[in-house]
Amino acid sequence: VETGVVIVGAGPAGLMLSHLLSRAGIDTVVVEKRSREEIANTHRAGILEAGTVAMLTGSGVDGRVLSHGHEGTVLRFEGESRRIDFQELVGESVWLYPQNEVFTDLAAARERDGGVVHWEVTDTAVQDLTTEHPGVRCTTADGRQLEIRARLLVGADGSRGVCRRQIPADVRTDNFTEYPFAWFGILCEAPPSAPELIYAHSRHGFALISQRSDTVQRMYFQCDPATDVADWDDERIWDELQRRVDGTGRAHPAAGADLRQDGPAVPLVRVRAAAPREHVPGGGRRAHRAAHRGQGPEPRVLRRAGARPGDRRLLRHGDDSGLAGYSAKALERIWKAQNFSYWVTNLMHVAPDENPFAVKRRRGEFRRSPARSTARPTSPSPTPGGRTGPDR
Ligand code: DHB
């Protein structure tokens, strides 16, 4: 099979790119090792930033996401609540719309538009990366051998996929960090505990109160990476969430609500950002490279760089000058996001070597963050030093 761009991985990044390229008149073939159902039913994180939502709705993907906007979020530090007002701060919102729903909408859009996606392929091998016609060979779900040749190959198969390894070790930097804790995630059948997300820090650790619908809620709490879900019955889970969101009134659903667990605690807080994002074999102007996936708007950067509508320099003429700034641009955005997530993660979690100094310093940081106090002082009124409670 000949195509313009072959994309490995049909997660949100791969499908988004395929969708955008198709709108620009460029053919793609996408291969994916999982089934469409498996991806659609795997629970993943739920928050989208404004740029991602604009990219979805501005390109004709179903607008279901638009009914899930949140204008702010609550940070709670040892029972003290503060709200970040995104609208006031930057004039944008976030959307609480899980990644598997984004996937569902994108897969439907690709199907509607006649996009070619091969689900459940096996034995995927990337071929001839350093020639004019890189390709992918794999076995389809019905046992056929498939060989796809393209002008450009995009690896959207994640940090554990086959494509990352194709960037030669001597030009690749793996920027990897691992936090010393994991998240325990639950889904429960209950009405929402709070109108907005609550990120809570307590001396027992971090907890996140999130939502999915009027009847299903999503919550997480920080745990040891070696945690075994079998040790956690419903009562213990509710007690743990309760003591971490401490001082919330009704910040958790009634104990005894029907709990659905979604599998073992996963060491979620793993970060990997490979650089460079593209590989030009031999440093020449040849028209093929593996471009590595990132989250969020990376497909847009890539489309602009290599395959603008009406300016298909790369695919038509082998002119890859448009790709020159791709890595730098993508990495700039990625490191901004990494920095934010590093900041908020360290602010709100409890480290294994936590000490009173570290906690008090972080409380100071919390109070200096853009989060504004939501608590109205009732009684007693603040002391002259500005303290409202005992300094433990
Ligand atoms: C969810 C996950 C997150 O990591 C986050 O920051 C906010 C919400 C969620 O799954 O609901």
mmCIF file with all atom_site columns, C-alpha atoms in Angstrom, residues 106-306:
data_model
loop_
_atom_site.group_PDB
_atom_site.id
_atom_site.type_symbol
_atom_site.label_atom_id
_atom_site.label_alt_id
_atom_site.label_comp_id
_atom_site.label_asym_id
_atom_site.label_entity_id
_atom_site.label_seq_id
_atom_site.pdbx_PDB_ins_code
_atom_site.Cartn_x
_atom_site.Cartn_y
_atom_site.Cartn_z
_atom_site.occupancy
_atom_site.B_iso_or_equiv
_atom_site.pdbx_formal_charge
_atom_site.auth_seq_id
_atom_site.auth_comp_id
_atom_site.auth_asym_id
_atom_site.auth_atom_id
_atom_site.pdbx_PDB_model_num
ATOM 1   C CA . LEU A 1 106 ? -11.738 10.958  16.868 1.00 0.00 ? 106 LEU A CA 1
ATOM 2   C CA . ALA A 1 107 ? -12.243 7.317   15.865 1.00 0.00 ? 107 ALA A CA 1
ATOM 3   C CA . ALA A 1 108 ? -15.829 8.148   14.857 1.00 0.00 ? 108 ALA A CA 1
ATOM 4   C CA . ALA A 1 109 ? -14.641 11.160  12.834 1.00 0.00 ? 109 ALA A CA 1
ATOM 5   C CA . ARG A 1 110 ? -12.053 9.025   11.014 1.00 0.00 ? 110 ARG A CA 1
ATOM 6   C CA . GLU A 1 111 ? -14.657 6.390   10.263 1.00 0.00 ? 111 GLU A CA 1
ATOM 7   C CA . ARG A 1 112 ? -17.129 9.031   9.054  1.00 0.00 ? 112 ARG A CA 1
ATOM 8   C CA . ASP A 1 113 ? -14.504 10.537  6.732  1.00 0.00 ? 113 ASP A CA 1
ATOM 9   C CA . GLY A 1 114 ? -13.314 7.207   5.360  1.00 0.00 ? 114 GLY A CA 1
ATOM 10  C CA . GLY A 1 115 ? -9.932  7.269   7.120  1.00 0.00 ? 115 GLY A CA 1
ATOM 11  C CA . VAL A 1 116 ? -7.902  4.061   6.977  1.00 0.00 ? 116 VAL A CA 1
ATOM 12  C CA . VAL A 1 117 ? -7.121  2.662   10.426 1.00 0.00 ? 117 VAL A CA 1
ATOM 13  C CA . HIS A 1 118 ? -5.990  -0.927  10.932 1.00 0.00 ? 118 HIS A CA 1
ATOM 14  C CA . TRP A 1 119 ? -6.824  -2.037  14.471 1.00 0.00 ? 119 TRP A CA 1
ATOM 15  C CA . GLU A 1 120 ? -5.274  -5.015  16.260 1.00 0.00 ? 120 GLU A CA 1
ATOM 16  C CA . VAL A 1 121 ? -2.246  -5.390  14.050 1.00 0.00 ? 121 VAL A CA 1
ATOM 17  C CA . THR A 1 122 ? 0.613   -7.572  15.262 1.00 0.00 ? 122 THR A CA 1
ATOM 18  C CA . ASP A 1 123 ? 4.340   -7.901  14.529 1.00 0.00 ? 123 ASP A CA 1
ATOM 19  C CA . THR A 1 124 ? 4.662   -4.246  13.643 1.00 0.00 ? 124 THR A CA 1
ATOM 20  C CA . ALA A 1 125 ? 8.085   -3.431  12.212 1.00 0.00 ? 125 ALA A CA 1
ATOM 21  C CA . VAL A 1 126 ? 9.320   -0.112  10.966 1.00 0.00 ? 126 VAL A CA 1
ATOM 22  C CA . GLN A 1 127 ? 11.266  -0.386  7.716  1.00 0.00 ? 127 GLN A CA 1
ATOM 23  C CA . ASP A 1 128 ? 13.784  1.565   5.681  1.00 0.00 ? 128 ASP A CA 1
ATOM 24  C CA . LEU A 1 129 ? 13.700  4.578   7.871  1.00 0.00 ? 129 LEU A CA 1
ATOM 25  C CA . THR A 1 130 ? 16.765  5.991   6.155  1.00 0.00 ? 130 THR A CA 1
ATOM 26  C CA . THR A 1 131 ? 15.475  5.699   2.593  1.00 0.00 ? 131 THR A CA 1
ATOM 27  C CA . GLU A 1 132 ? 13.115  7.786   0.490  1.00 0.00 ? 132 GLU A CA 1
ATOM 28  C CA . HIS A 1 133 ? 10.278  5.419   1.280  1.00 0.00 ? 133 HIS A CA 1
ATOM 29  C CA . PRO A 1 134 ? 10.047  4.384   4.871  1.00 0.00 ? 134 PRO A CA 1
ATOM 30  C CA . GLY A 1 135 ? 7.370   1.914   5.703  1.00 0.00 ? 135 GLY A CA 1
ATOM 31  C CA . VAL A 1 136 ? 5.634   -0.305  8.168  1.00 0.00 ? 136 VAL A CA 1
ATOM 32  C CA . ARG A 1 137 ? 5.100   -4.027  7.938  1.00 0.00 ? 137 ARG A CA 1
ATOM 33  C CA . CYS A 1 138 ? 2.575   -5.777  10.123 1.00 0.00 ? 138 CYS A CA 1
ATOM 34  C CA . THR A 1 139 ? -0.005  -8.542  10.266 1.00 0.00 ? 139 THR A CA 1
ATOM 35  C CA . THR A 1 140 ? -3.636  -7.443  10.168 1.00 0.00 ? 140 THR A CA 1
ATOM 36  C CA . ALA A 1 141 ? -6.353  -8.715  12.508 1.00 0.00 ? 141 ALA A CA 1
ATOM 37  C CA . ASP A 1 142 ? -7.529  -11.144 9.819  1.00 0.00 ? 142 ASP A CA 1
ATOM 38  C CA . GLY A 1 143 ? -4.038  -12.538 9.300  1.00 0.00 ? 143 GLY A CA 1
ATOM 39  C CA . ARG A 1 144 ? -2.956  -10.701 6.133  1.00 0.00 ? 144 ARG A CA 1
ATOM 40  C CA . GLN A 1 145 ? 0.566   -9.398  5.672  1.00 0.00 ? 145 GLN A CA 1
ATOM 41  C CA . LEU A 1 146 ? 0.410   -5.652  5.215  1.00 0.00 ? 146 LEU A CA 1
ATOM 42  C CA . GLU A 1 147 ? 3.215   -3.505  3.865  1.00 0.00 ? 147 GLU A CA 1
ATOM 43  C CA . ILE A 1 148 ? 2.690   0.240   3.826  1.00 0.00 ? 148 ILE A CA 1
ATOM 44  C CA . ARG A 1 149 ? 5.081   2.588   2.041  1.00 0.00 ? 149 ARG A CA 1
ATOM 45  C CA . ALA A 1 150 ? 4.949   6.314   2.631  1.00 0.00 ? 150 ALA A CA 1
ATOM 46  C CA . ARG A 1 151 ? 6.870   9.554   2.240  1.00 0.00 ? 151 ARG A CA 1
ATOM 47  C CA . LEU A 1 152 ? 6.741   10.186  5.949  1.00 0.00 ? 152 LEU A CA 1
ATOM 48  C CA . LEU A 1 153 ? 6.445   7.966   8.963  1.00 0.00 ? 153 LEU A CA 1
ATOM 49  C CA . VAL A 1 154 ? 5.093   9.256   12.262 1.00 0.00 ? 154 VAL A CA 1
ATOM 50  C CA . GLY A 1 155 ? 5.547   7.400   15.525 1.00 0.00 ? 155 GLY A CA 1
ATOM 51  C CA . ALA A 1 156 ? 2.510   8.137   17.680 1.00 0.00 ? 156 ALA A CA 1
ATOM 52  C CA . ASP A 1 157 ? 2.839   4.918   19.660 1.00 0.00 ? 157 ASP A CA 1
ATOM 53  C CA . GLY A 1 158 ? 4.058   6.360   22.915 1.00 0.00 ? 158 GLY A CA 1
ATOM 54  C CA . SER A 1 159 ? 7.136   5.962   25.048 1.00 0.00 ? 159 SER A CA 1
ATOM 55  C CA . ARG A 1 160 ? 6.881   2.179   25.076 1.00 0.00 ? 160 ARG A CA 1
ATOM 56  C CA . GLY A 1 161 ? 6.133   1.811   21.376 1.00 0.00 ? 161 GLY A CA 1
ATOM 57  C CA . VAL A 1 162 ? 8.365   0.579   18.573 1.00 0.00 ? 162 VAL A CA 1
ATOM 58  C CA . CYS A 1 163 ? 9.076   3.984   17.010 1.00 0.00 ? 163 CYS A CA 1
ATOM 59  C CA . ARG A 1 164 ? 10.943  5.661   19.843 1.00 0.00 ? 164 ARG A CA 1
ATOM 60  C CA . ARG A 1 165 ? 13.624  3.013   19.594 1.00 0.00 ? 165 ARG A CA 1
ATOM 61  C CA . GLN A 1 166 ? 14.123  3.809   15.909 1.00 0.00 ? 166 GLN A CA 1
ATOM 62  C CA . ILE A 1 167 ? 15.789  7.106   16.675 1.00 0.00 ? 167 ILE A CA 1
ATOM 63  C CA . PRO A 1 168 ? 19.427  6.043   16.955 1.00 0.00 ? 168 PRO A CA 1
ATOM 64  C CA . ALA A 1 169 ? 20.800  6.042   20.493 1.00 0.00 ? 169 ALA A CA 1
ATOM 65  C CA . ASP A 1 170 ? 23.630  8.410   19.608 1.00 0.00 ? 170 ASP A CA 1
ATOM 66  C CA . VAL A 1 171 ? 21.286  11.213  18.582 1.00 0.00 ? 171 VAL A CA 1
ATOM 67  C CA . ARG A 1 172 ? 18.554  10.527  21.119 1.00 0.00 ? 172 ARG A CA 1
ATOM 68  C CA . THR A 1 173 ? 18.287  11.903  24.617 1.00 0.00 ? 173 THR A CA 1
ATOM 69  C CA . ASP A 1 174 ? 15.844  10.149  26.881 1.00 0.00 ? 174 ASP A CA 1
ATOM 70  C CA . ASN A 1 175 ? 14.735  12.622  29.488 1.00 0.00 ? 175 ASN A CA 1
ATOM 71  C CA . PHE A 1 176 ? 13.235  10.393  32.081 1.00 0.00 ? 176 PHE A CA 1
ATOM 72  C CA . THR A 1 177 ? 12.127  10.997  35.622 1.00 0.00 ? 177 THR A CA 1
ATOM 73  C CA . GLU A 1 178 ? 10.160  8.855   38.004 1.00 0.00 ? 178 GLU A CA 1
ATOM 74  C CA . TYR A 1 179 ? 8.411   10.059  41.143 1.00 0.00 ? 179 TYR A CA 1
ATOM 75  C CA . PRO A 1 180 ? 8.551   7.866   44.248 1.00 0.00 ? 180 PRO A CA 1
ATOM 76  C CA . PHE A 1 181 ? 4.759   7.424   44.368 1.00 0.00 ? 181 PHE A CA 1
ATOM 77  C CA . ALA A 1 182 ? 1.839   6.182   42.280 1.00 0.00 ? 182 ALA A CA 1
ATOM 78  C CA . TRP A 1 183 ? -1.890  6.947   42.036 1.00 0.00 ? 183 TRP A CA 1
ATOM 79  C CA . PHE A 1 184 ? -4.672  4.657   43.160 1.00 0.00 ? 184 PHE A CA 1
ATOM 80  C CA . GLY A 1 185 ? -7.677  5.418   40.930 1.00 0.00 ? 185 GLY A CA 1
ATOM 81  C CA . ILE A 1 186 ? -11.310 4.564   41.467 1.00 0.00 ? 186 ILE A CA 1
ATOM 82  C CA . LEU A 1 187 ? -14.590 5.064   39.698 1.00 0.00 ? 187 LEU A CA 1
ATOM 83  C CA . CYS A 1 188 ? -17.649 5.125   41.894 1.00 0.00 ? 188 CYS A CA 1
ATOM 84  C CA . GLU A 1 189 ? -21.348 5.393   41.366 1.00 0.00 ? 189 GLU A CA 1
ATOM 85  C CA . ALA A 1 190 ? -22.353 8.497   43.237 1.00 0.00 ? 190 ALA A CA 1
ATOM 86  C CA . PRO A 1 191 ? -23.447 12.060  42.551 1.00 0.00 ? 191 PRO A CA 1
ATOM 87  C CA . PRO A 1 192 ? -20.623 14.612  42.170 1.00 0.00 ? 192 PRO A CA 1
ATOM 88  C CA . SER A 1 193 ? -18.890 15.441  45.439 1.00 0.00 ? 193 SER A CA 1
ATOM 89  C CA . ALA A 1 194 ? -17.954 18.919  44.313 1.00 0.00 ? 194 ALA A CA 1
ATOM 90  C CA . PRO A 1 195 ? -18.722 21.176  41.330 1.00 0.00 ? 195 PRO A CA 1
ATOM 91  C CA . GLU A 1 196 ? -15.048 21.488  40.393 1.00 0.00 ? 196 GLU A CA 1
ATOM 92  C CA . LEU A 1 197 ? -11.933 19.376  40.718 1.00 0.00 ? 197 LEU A CA 1
ATOM 93  C CA . ILE A 1 198 ? -10.234 19.342  44.098 1.00 0.00 ? 198 ILE A CA 1
ATOM 94  C CA . TYR A 1 199 ? -6.494  18.689  44.298 1.00 0.00 ? 199 TYR A CA 1
ATOM 95  C CA . ALA A 1 200 ? -5.885  18.036  47.995 1.00 0.00 ? 200 ALA A CA 1
ATOM 96  C CA . HIS A 1 201 ? -2.687  17.789  49.983 1.00 0.00 ? 201 HIS A CA 1
ATOM 97  C CA . SER A 1 202 ? -2.656  16.448  53.522 1.00 0.00 ? 202 SER A CA 1
ATOM 98  C CA . ARG A 1 203 ? 0.040   14.896  55.646 1.00 0.00 ? 203 ARG A CA 1
ATOM 99  C CA . HIS A 1 204 ? -1.455  11.541  54.614 1.00 0.00 ? 204 HIS A CA 1
ATOM 100 C CA . GLY A 1 205 ? -0.713  12.299  50.978 1.00 0.00 ? 205 GLY A CA 1
ATOM 101 C CA . PHE A 1 206 ? -2.340  13.687  47.870 1.00 0.00 ? 206 PHE A CA 1
ATOM 102 C CA . ALA A 1 207 ? -5.914  13.047  46.724 1.00 0.00 ? 207 ALA A CA 1
ATOM 103 C CA . LEU A 1 208 ? -7.826  14.202  43.649 1.00 0.00 ? 208 LEU A CA 1
ATOM 104 C CA . ILE A 1 209 ? -11.586 14.481  43.573 1.00 0.00 ? 209 ILE A CA 1
ATOM 105 C CA . SER A 1 210 ? -12.703 14.452  39.964 1.00 0.00 ? 210 SER A CA 1
ATOM 106 C CA . GLN A 1 211 ? -15.940 13.791  38.135 1.00 0.00 ? 211 GLN A CA 1
ATOM 107 C CA . ARG A 1 212 ? -17.214 11.843  35.173 1.00 0.00 ? 212 ARG A CA 1
ATOM 108 C CA . SER A 1 213 ? -20.967 12.387  35.064 1.00 0.00 ? 213 SER A CA 1
ATOM 109 C CA . ASP A 1 214 ? -23.999 13.036  37.247 1.00 0.00 ? 214 ASP A CA 1
ATOM 110 C CA . THR A 1 215 ? -23.807 9.459   38.459 1.00 0.00 ? 215 THR A CA 1
ATOM 111 C CA . VAL A 1 216 ? -20.169 8.360   38.116 1.00 0.00 ? 216 VAL A CA 1
ATOM 112 C CA . GLN A 1 217 ? -17.208 9.981   39.864 1.00 0.00 ? 217 GLN A CA 1
ATOM 113 C CA . ARG A 1 218 ? -13.471 9.576   39.494 1.00 0.00 ? 218 ARG A CA 1
ATOM 114 C CA . MET A 1 219 ? -11.045 9.876   42.400 1.00 0.00 ? 219 MET A CA 1
ATOM 115 C CA . TYR A 1 220 ? -7.390  9.193   42.997 1.00 0.00 ? 220 TYR A CA 1
ATOM 116 C CA . PHE A 1 221 ? -5.058  9.096   45.917 1.00 0.00 ? 221 PHE A CA 1
ATOM 117 C CA . GLN A 1 222 ? -1.307  8.953   46.132 1.00 0.00 ? 222 GLN A CA 1
ATOM 118 C CA . CYS A 1 223 ? 0.011   5.523   47.070 1.00 0.00 ? 223 CYS A CA 1
ATOM 119 C CA . ASP A 1 224 ? 3.207   3.563   47.213 1.00 0.00 ? 224 ASP A CA 1
ATOM 120 C CA . PRO A 1 225 ? 4.065   2.121   43.764 1.00 0.00 ? 225 PRO A CA 1
ATOM 121 C CA . ALA A 1 226 ? 4.026   -1.360  45.342 1.00 0.00 ? 226 ALA A CA 1
ATOM 122 C CA . THR A 1 227 ? 0.417   -0.986  46.536 1.00 0.00 ? 227 THR A CA 1
ATOM 123 C CA . ASP A 1 228 ? -1.766  -4.050  45.984 1.00 0.00 ? 228 ASP A CA 1
ATOM 124 C CA . VAL A 1 229 ? -5.441  -3.209  45.324 1.00 0.00 ? 229 VAL A CA 1
ATOM 125 C CA . ALA A 1 230 ? -6.408  -6.494  46.964 1.00 0.00 ? 230 ALA A CA 1
ATOM 126 C CA . ASP A 1 231 ? -5.478  -4.905  50.307 1.00 0.00 ? 231 ASP A CA 1
ATOM 127 C CA . TRP A 1 232 ? -8.005  -2.121  49.859 1.00 0.00 ? 232 TRP A CA 1
ATOM 128 C CA . ASP A 1 233 ? -11.677 -2.753  50.560 1.00 0.00 ? 233 ASP A CA 1
ATOM 129 C CA . ASP A 1 234 ? -14.283 -0.018  49.995 1.00 0.00 ? 234 ASP A CA 1
ATOM 130 C CA . GLU A 1 235 ? -14.297 1.152   53.572 1.00 0.00 ? 235 GLU A CA 1
ATOM 131 C CA . ARG A 1 236 ? -10.557 1.607   53.674 1.00 0.00 ? 236 ARG A CA 1
ATOM 132 C CA . ILE A 1 237 ? -10.634 3.525   50.386 1.00 0.00 ? 237 ILE A CA 1
ATOM 133 C CA . TRP A 1 238 ? -13.328 5.931   51.640 1.00 0.00 ? 238 TRP A CA 1
ATOM 134 C CA . ASP A 1 239 ? -11.501 6.480   54.925 1.00 0.00 ? 239 ASP A CA 1
ATOM 135 C CA . GLU A 1 240 ? -8.305  7.254   53.070 1.00 0.00 ? 240 GLU A CA 1
ATOM 136 C CA . LEU A 1 241 ? -9.983  9.707   50.683 1.00 0.00 ? 241 LEU A CA 1
ATOM 137 C CA . GLN A 1 242 ? -11.838 11.332  53.528 1.00 0.00 ? 242 GLN A CA 1
ATOM 138 C CA . ARG A 1 243 ? -8.819  12.013  55.679 1.00 0.00 ? 243 ARG A CA 1
ATOM 139 C CA . ARG A 1 244 ? -6.922  13.414  52.731 1.00 0.00 ? 244 ARG A CA 1
ATOM 140 C CA . VAL A 1 245 ? -9.588  15.862  51.641 1.00 0.00 ? 245 VAL A CA 1
ATOM 141 C CA . ASP A 1 246 ? -9.962  16.763  55.305 1.00 0.00 ? 246 ASP A CA 1
ATOM 142 C CA . GLY A 1 247 ? -12.142 19.727  56.184 1.00 0.00 ? 247 GLY A CA 1
ATOM 143 C CA . THR A 1 248 ? -14.264 19.562  53.059 1.00 0.00 ? 248 THR A CA 1
ATOM 144 C CA . GLY A 1 249 ? -17.760 19.034  54.273 1.00 0.00 ? 249 GLY A CA 1
ATOM 145 C CA . ARG A 1 250 ? -19.153 16.873  51.530 1.00 0.00 ? 250 ARG A CA 1
ATOM 146 C CA . ALA A 1 251 ? -16.107 16.298  49.400 1.00 0.00 ? 251 ALA A CA 1
ATOM 147 C CA . HIS A 1 252 ? -16.578 12.580  49.087 1.00 0.00 ? 252 HIS A CA 1
ATOM 148 C CA . PRO A 1 253 ? -19.613 10.509  48.234 1.00 0.00 ? 253 PRO A CA 1
ATOM 149 C CA . ALA A 1 254 ? -21.525 8.772   50.966 1.00 0.00 ? 254 ALA A CA 1
ATOM 150 C CA . ALA A 1 255 ? -19.632 5.792   52.261 1.00 0.00 ? 255 ALA A CA 1
ATOM 151 C CA . GLY A 1 256 ? -21.226 2.624   51.018 1.00 0.00 ? 256 GLY A CA 1
ATOM 152 C CA . ALA A 1 257 ? -21.747 4.017   47.528 1.00 0.00 ? 257 ALA A CA 1
ATOM 153 C CA . ASP A 1 258 ? -21.195 1.346   44.968 1.00 0.00 ? 258 ASP A CA 1
ATOM 154 C CA . LEU A 1 259 ? -17.499 1.269   44.182 1.00 0.00 ? 259 LEU A CA 1
ATOM 155 C CA . ARG A 1 260 ? -16.055 0.139   40.922 1.00 0.00 ? 260 ARG A CA 1
ATOM 156 C CA . GLN A 1 261 ? -12.355 -0.287  40.864 1.00 0.00 ? 261 GLN A CA 1
ATOM 157 C CA . ASP A 1 262 ? -10.540 0.014   37.626 1.00 0.00 ? 262 ASP A CA 1
ATOM 158 C CA . GLY A 1 263 ? -7.568  -2.178  38.162 1.00 0.00 ? 263 GLY A CA 1
ATOM 159 C CA . PRO A 1 264 ? -4.306  -2.119  40.011 1.00 0.00 ? 264 PRO A CA 1
ATOM 160 C CA . ALA A 1 265 ? -2.615  1.009   41.163 1.00 0.00 ? 265 ALA A CA 1
ATOM 161 C CA . VAL A 1 266 ? -0.525  2.169   38.265 1.00 0.00 ? 266 VAL A CA 1
ATOM 162 C CA . PRO A 1 267 ? 2.703   4.080   38.654 1.00 0.00 ? 267 PRO A CA 1
ATOM 163 C CA . LEU A 1 268 ? 1.139   6.854   36.689 1.00 0.00 ? 268 LEU A CA 1
ATOM 164 C CA . VAL A 1 269 ? 3.511   9.619   37.501 1.00 0.00 ? 269 VAL A CA 1
ATOM 165 C CA . ARG A 1 270 ? 6.113   8.614   34.984 1.00 0.00 ? 270 ARG A CA 1
ATOM 166 C CA . VAL A 1 271 ? 7.457   11.128  32.597 1.00 0.00 ? 271 VAL A CA 1
ATOM 167 C CA . ARG A 1 272 ? 9.358   10.635  29.421 1.00 0.00 ? 272 ARG A CA 1
ATOM 168 C CA . ALA A 1 273 ? 10.134  13.209  26.782 1.00 0.00 ? 273 ALA A CA 1
ATOM 169 C CA . ALA A 1 274 ? 12.434  12.070  24.015 1.00 0.00 ? 274 ALA A CA 1
ATOM 170 C CA . ALA A 1 275 ? 14.490  14.541  22.067 1.00 0.00 ? 275 ALA A CA 1
ATOM 171 C CA . PRO A 1 276 ? 14.866  15.195  19.207 1.00 0.00 ? 276 PRO A CA 1
ATOM 172 C CA . ARG A 1 277 ? 11.298  14.881  18.016 1.00 0.00 ? 277 ARG A CA 1
ATOM 173 C CA . GLU A 1 278 ? 12.349  14.145  14.466 1.00 0.00 ? 278 GLU A CA 1
ATOM 174 C CA . HIS A 1 279 ? 15.214  12.295  12.921 1.00 0.00 ? 279 HIS A CA 1
ATOM 175 C CA . VAL A 1 280 ? 16.820  13.275  9.653  1.00 0.00 ? 280 VAL A CA 1
ATOM 176 C CA . PRO A 1 281 ? 19.074  10.429  8.569  1.00 0.00 ? 281 PRO A CA 1
ATOM 177 C CA . GLY A 1 282 ? 22.501  11.606  7.548  1.00 0.00 ? 282 GLY A CA 1
ATOM 178 C CA . GLY A 1 283 ? 21.579  15.198  8.226  1.00 0.00 ? 283 GLY A CA 1
ATOM 179 C CA . GLY A 1 284 ? 20.487  15.520  4.594  1.00 0.00 ? 284 GLY A CA 1
ATOM 180 C CA . ARG A 1 285 ? 17.369  16.931  3.070  1.00 0.00 ? 285 ARG A CA 1
ATOM 181 C CA . ARG A 1 286 ? 15.705  13.613  2.553  1.00 0.00 ? 286 ARG A CA 1
ATOM 182 C CA . ALA A 1 287 ? 12.029  13.424  3.100  1.00 0.00 ? 287 ALA A CA 1
ATOM 183 C CA . HIS A 1 288 ? 11.534  10.832  5.742  1.00 0.00 ? 288 HIS A CA 1
ATOM 184 C CA . ARG A 1 289 ? 12.036  10.705  9.398  1.00 0.00 ? 289 ARG A CA 1
ATOM 185 C CA . ALA A 1 290 ? 10.378  9.364   12.457 1.00 0.00 ? 290 ALA A CA 1
ATOM 186 C CA . ALA A 1 291 ? 8.673   12.103  14.349 1.00 0.00 ? 291 ALA A CA 1
ATOM 187 C CA . HIS A 1 292 ? 8.045   11.301  17.905 1.00 0.00 ? 292 HIS A CA 1
ATOM 188 C CA . ARG A 1 293 ? 4.735   11.750  19.578 1.00 0.00 ? 293 ARG A CA 1
ATOM 189 C CA . GLY A 1 294 ? 4.010   14.135  22.377 1.00 0.00 ? 294 GLY A CA 1
ATOM 190 C CA . GLN A 1 295 ? 0.763   15.050  24.046 1.00 0.00 ? 295 GLN A CA 1
ATOM 191 C CA . GLY A 1 296 ? -1.583  17.827  23.146 1.00 0.00 ? 296 GLY A CA 1
ATOM 192 C CA . PRO A 1 297 ? -1.165  19.998  20.094 1.00 0.00 ? 297 PRO A CA 1
ATOM 193 C CA . GLU A 1 298 ? 1.879   18.247  18.671 1.00 0.00 ? 298 GLU A CA 1
ATOM 194 C CA . PRO A 1 299 ? -0.101  17.008  15.653 1.00 0.00 ? 299 PRO A CA 1
ATOM 195 C CA . ARG A 1 300 ? -0.836  20.614  14.802 1.00 0.00 ? 300 ARG A CA 1
ATOM 196 C CA . VAL A 1 301 ? 2.821   21.609  14.983 1.00 0.00 ? 301 VAL A CA 1
ATOM 197 C CA . LEU A 1 302 ? 3.712   18.682  12.778 1.00 0.00 ? 302 LEU A CA 1
ATOM 198 C CA . ARG A 1 303 ? 1.022   19.412  10.253 1.00 0.00 ? 303 ARG A CA 1
ATOM 199 C CA . ARG A 1 304 ? 2.082   23.053  9.993  1.00 0.00 ? 304 ARG A CA 1
ATOM 200 C CA . ALA A 1 305 ? 5.708   22.115  9.646  1.00 0.00 ? 305 ALA A CA 1
ATOM 201 C CA . GLY A 1 306 ? 5.441   19.447  7.039  1.00 0.00 ? 306 GLY A CA 1
#
